[in-house]
PDB file of C-alpha atoms and ligand atoms in Angstrom:
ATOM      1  CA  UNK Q   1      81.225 193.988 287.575  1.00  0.00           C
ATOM      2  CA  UNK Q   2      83.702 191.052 288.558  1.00  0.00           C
ATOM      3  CA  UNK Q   3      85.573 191.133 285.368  1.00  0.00           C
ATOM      4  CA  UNK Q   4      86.841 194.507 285.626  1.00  0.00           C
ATOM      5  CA  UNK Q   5      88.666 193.963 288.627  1.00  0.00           C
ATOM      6  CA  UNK Q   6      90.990 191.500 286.529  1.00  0.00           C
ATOM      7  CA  UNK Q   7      93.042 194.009 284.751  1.00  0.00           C
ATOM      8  CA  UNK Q   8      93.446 195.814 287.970  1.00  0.00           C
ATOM      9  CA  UNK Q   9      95.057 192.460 289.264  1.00  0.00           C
ATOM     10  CA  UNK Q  10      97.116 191.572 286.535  1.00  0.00           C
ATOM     11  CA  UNK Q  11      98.594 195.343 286.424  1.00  0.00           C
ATOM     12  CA  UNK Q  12     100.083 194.897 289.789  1.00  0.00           C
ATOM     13  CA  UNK Q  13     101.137 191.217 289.097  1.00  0.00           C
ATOM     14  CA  UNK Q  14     102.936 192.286 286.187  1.00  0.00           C
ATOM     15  CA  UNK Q  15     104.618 195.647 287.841  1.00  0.00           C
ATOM     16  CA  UNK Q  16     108.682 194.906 288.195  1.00  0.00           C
ATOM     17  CA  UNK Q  17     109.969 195.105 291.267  1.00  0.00           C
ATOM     18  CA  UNK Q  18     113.022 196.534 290.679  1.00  0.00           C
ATOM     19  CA  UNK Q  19     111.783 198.744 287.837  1.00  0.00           C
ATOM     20  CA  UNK Q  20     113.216 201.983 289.769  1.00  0.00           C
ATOM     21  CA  UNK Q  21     117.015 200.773 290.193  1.00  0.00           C
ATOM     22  CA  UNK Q  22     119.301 203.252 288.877  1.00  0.00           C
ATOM     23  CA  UNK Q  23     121.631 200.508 288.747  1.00  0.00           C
ATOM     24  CA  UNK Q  24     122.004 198.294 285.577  1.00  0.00           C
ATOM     25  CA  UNK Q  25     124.337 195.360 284.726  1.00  0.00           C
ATOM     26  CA  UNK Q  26     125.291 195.217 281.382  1.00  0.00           C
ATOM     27  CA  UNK Q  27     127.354 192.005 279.503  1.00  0.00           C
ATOM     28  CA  UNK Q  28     128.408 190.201 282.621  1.00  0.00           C
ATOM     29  CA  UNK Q  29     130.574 187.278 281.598  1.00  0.00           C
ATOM     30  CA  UNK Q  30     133.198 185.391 282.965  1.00  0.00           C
ATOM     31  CA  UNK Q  31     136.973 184.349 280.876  1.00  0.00           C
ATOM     32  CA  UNK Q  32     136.795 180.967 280.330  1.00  0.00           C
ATOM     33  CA  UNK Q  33     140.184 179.080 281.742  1.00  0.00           C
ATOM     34  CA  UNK Q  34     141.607 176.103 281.313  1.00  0.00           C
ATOM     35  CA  UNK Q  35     140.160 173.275 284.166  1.00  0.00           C
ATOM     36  CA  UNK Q  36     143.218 173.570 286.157  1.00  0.00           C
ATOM     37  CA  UNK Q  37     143.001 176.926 286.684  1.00  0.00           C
ATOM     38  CA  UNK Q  38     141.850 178.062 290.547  1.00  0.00           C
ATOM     39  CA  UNK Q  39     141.461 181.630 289.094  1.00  0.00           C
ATOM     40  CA  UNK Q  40     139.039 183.007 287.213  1.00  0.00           C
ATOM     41  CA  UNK Q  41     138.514 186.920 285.728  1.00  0.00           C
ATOM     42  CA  UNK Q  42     134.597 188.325 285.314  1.00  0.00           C
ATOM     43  CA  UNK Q  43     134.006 191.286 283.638  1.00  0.00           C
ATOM     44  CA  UNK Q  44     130.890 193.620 283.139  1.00  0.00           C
ATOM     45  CA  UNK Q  45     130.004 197.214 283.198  1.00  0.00           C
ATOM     46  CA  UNK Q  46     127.815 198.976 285.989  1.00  0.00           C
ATOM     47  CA  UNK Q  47     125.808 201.990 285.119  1.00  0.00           C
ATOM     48  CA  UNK Q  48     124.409 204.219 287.541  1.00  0.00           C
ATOM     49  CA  UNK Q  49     121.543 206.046 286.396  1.00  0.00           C
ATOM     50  CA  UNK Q  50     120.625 208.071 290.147  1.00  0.00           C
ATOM     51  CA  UNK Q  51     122.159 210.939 291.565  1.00  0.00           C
ATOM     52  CA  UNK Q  52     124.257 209.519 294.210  1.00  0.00           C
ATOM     53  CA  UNK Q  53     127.101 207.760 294.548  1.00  0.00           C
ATOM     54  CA  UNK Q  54     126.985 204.080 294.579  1.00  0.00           C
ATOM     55  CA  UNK Q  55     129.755 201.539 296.047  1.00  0.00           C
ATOM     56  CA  UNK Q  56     130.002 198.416 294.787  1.00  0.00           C
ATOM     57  CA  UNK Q  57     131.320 196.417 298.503  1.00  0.00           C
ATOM     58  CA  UNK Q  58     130.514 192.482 297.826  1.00  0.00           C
ATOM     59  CA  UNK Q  59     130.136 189.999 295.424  1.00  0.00           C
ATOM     60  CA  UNK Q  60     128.948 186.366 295.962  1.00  0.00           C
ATOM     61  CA  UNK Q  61     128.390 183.143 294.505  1.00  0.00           C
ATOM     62  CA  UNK Q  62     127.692 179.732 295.554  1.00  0.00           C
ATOM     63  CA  UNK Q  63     129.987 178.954 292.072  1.00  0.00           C
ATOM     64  CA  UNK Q  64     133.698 180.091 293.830  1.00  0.00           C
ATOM     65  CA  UNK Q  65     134.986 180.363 297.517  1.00  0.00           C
ATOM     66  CA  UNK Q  66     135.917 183.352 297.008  1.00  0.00           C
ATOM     67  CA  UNK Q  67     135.413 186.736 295.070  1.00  0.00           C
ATOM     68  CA  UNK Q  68     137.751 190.147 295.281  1.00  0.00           C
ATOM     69  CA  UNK Q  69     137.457 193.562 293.043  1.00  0.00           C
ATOM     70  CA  UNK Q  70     140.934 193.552 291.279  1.00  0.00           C
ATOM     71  CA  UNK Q  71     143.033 196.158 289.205  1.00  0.00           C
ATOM     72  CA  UNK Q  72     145.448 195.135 286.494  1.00  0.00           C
ATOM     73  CA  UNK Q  73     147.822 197.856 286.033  1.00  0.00           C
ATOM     74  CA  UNK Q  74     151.290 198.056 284.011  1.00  0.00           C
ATOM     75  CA  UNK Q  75     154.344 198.608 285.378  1.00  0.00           C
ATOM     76  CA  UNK Q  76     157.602 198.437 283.333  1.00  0.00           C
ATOM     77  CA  UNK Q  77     156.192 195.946 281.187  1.00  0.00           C
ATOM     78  CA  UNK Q  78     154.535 193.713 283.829  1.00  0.00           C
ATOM     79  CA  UNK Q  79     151.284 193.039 284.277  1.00  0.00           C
ATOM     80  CA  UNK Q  80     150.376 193.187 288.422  1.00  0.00           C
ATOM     81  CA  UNK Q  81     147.057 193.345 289.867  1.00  0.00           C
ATOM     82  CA  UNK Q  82     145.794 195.327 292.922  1.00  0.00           C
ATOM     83  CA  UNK Q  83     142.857 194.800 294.907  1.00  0.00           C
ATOM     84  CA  UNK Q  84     140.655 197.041 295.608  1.00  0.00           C
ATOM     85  CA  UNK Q  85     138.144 196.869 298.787  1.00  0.00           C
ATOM     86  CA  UNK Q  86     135.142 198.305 297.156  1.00  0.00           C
ATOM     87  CA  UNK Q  87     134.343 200.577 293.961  1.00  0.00           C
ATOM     88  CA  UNK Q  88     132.397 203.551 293.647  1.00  0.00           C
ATOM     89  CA  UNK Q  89     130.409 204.587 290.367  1.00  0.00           C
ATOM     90  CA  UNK Q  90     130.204 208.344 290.191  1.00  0.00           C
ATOM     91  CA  UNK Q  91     126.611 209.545 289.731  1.00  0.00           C
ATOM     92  CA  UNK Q  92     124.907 209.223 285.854  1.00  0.00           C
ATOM     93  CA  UNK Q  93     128.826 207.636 285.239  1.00  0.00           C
ATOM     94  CA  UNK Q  94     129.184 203.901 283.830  1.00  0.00           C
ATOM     95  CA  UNK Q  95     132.254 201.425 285.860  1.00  0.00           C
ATOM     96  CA  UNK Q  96     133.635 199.096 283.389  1.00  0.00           C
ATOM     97  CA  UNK Q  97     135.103 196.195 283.987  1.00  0.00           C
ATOM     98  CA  UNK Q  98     137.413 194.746 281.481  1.00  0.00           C
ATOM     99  CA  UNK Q  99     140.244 192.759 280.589  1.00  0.00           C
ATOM    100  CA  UNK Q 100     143.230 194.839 281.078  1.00  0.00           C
ATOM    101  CA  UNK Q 101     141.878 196.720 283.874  1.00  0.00           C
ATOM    102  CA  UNK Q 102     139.121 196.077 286.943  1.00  0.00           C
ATOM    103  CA  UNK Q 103     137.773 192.729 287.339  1.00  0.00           C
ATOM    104  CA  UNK Q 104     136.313 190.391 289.436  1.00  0.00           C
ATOM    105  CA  UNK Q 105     138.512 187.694 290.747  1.00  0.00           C
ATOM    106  CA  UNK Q 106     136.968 184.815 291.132  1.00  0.00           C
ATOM    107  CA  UNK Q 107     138.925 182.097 293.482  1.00  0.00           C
ATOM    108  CA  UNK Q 108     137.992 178.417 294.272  1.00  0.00           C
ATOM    109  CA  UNK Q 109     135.703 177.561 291.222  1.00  0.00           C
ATOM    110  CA  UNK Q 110     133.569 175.017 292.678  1.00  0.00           C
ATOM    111  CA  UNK Q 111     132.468 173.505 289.472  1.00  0.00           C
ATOM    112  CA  UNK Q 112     134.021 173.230 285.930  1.00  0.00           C
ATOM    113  CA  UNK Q 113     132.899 176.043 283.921  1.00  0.00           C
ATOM    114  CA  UNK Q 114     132.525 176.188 280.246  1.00  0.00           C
ATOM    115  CA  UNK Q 115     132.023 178.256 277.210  1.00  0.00           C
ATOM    116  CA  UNK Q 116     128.344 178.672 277.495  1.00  0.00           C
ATOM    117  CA  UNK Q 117     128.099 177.963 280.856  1.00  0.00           C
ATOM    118  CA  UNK Q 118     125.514 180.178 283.544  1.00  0.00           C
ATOM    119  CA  UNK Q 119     126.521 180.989 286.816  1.00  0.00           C
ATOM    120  CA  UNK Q 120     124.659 183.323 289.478  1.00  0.00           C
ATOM    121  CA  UNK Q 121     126.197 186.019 291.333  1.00  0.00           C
ATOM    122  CA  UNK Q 122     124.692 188.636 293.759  1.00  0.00           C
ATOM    123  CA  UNK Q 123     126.189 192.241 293.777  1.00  0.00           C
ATOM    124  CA  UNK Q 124     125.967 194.050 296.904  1.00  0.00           C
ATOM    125  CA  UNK Q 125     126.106 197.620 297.327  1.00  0.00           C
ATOM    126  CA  UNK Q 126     126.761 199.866 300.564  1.00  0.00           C
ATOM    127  CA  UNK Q 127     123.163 201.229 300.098  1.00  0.00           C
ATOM    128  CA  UNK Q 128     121.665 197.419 300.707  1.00  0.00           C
ATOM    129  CA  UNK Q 129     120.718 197.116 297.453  1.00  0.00           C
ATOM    130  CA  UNK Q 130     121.689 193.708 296.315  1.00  0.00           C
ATOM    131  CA  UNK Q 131     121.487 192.670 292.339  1.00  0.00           C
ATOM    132  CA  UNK Q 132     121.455 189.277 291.298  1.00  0.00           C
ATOM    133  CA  UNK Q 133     123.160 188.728 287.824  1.00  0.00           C
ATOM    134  CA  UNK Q 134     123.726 185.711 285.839  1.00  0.00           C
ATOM    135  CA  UNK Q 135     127.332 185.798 284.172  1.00  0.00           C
ATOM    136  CA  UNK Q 136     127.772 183.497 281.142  1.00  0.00           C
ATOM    137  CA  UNK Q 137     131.158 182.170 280.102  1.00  0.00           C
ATOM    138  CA  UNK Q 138     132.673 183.238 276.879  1.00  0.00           C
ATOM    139  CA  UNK Q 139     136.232 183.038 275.442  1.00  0.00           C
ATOM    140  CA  UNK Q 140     138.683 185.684 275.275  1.00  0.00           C
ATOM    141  CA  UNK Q 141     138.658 187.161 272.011  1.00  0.00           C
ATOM    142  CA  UNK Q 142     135.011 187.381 271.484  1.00  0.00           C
TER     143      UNK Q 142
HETATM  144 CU1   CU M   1     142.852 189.527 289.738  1.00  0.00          CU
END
């Protein structure tokens, strides 16, 4: 009678956590820059599968001082970016981030970062939810 208890256990062992976020993170990555650069550009897109508004407020990482939401916008030619104190993602709506356009800023690398590279972040949303994601570094044109 002992054994059948075992699937039981490994059912709820197995069970995500976070299987019911509406919120998924897709193709994080960061702009690789050259080593004497103290800013950095992340990109990613932020789908939001619920019903509801969600606000994107914070972003952290132990990898950079500092992180801000940024806009790039055009203006007679010139490129000028614009930050922007949090983001909301419209319900069953996708937020991308993208060169060109929103980003995240990141300020004070703490580490060289290459092509290949990891680095942790945690997204934090005016709900509480919090996301961790793990941006890779790519190059530009890829
Ligand atoms: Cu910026």
């Amino acid at each position: 009678m002992i054994i059948i208890r075992y699937p039981l256990i490994i059912l709820l062992l197995c069970s995500p956590a976070h299987a019911a976020s509406p919120v998924t993170i897709l193709d994080p990555w960061i702009r690789e820059a050259p080593p004497n650069m103290h800013h950095l550009a992340a990109y990613m897109r932020i789908g939001n599968e619920s019903e509801q508004v969600i606000t994107l407020v914070d972003i952290l990482s132990e990898d950079f001082s500092e992180i801000e939401i940024h806009k790039t916008s055009m203006e007679d030619g010139m490129g000028s970016m614009e930050y922007v104190q949090q983001l909301d993602i419209l319900p069953n709506k996708v937020a991308t981030f993208k060169p060109g356009g929103y980003h995240l800023m990141l300020m004070g690398p703490k580490r060289r970062l290459q092509v290949g590279d990891q680095v942790g972040f945690k997204l934090v949303f005016a709900n509480g939810t919090e996301i961790p994601v793990i941006f890779v570094v790519r190059r530009q044109d890829h």
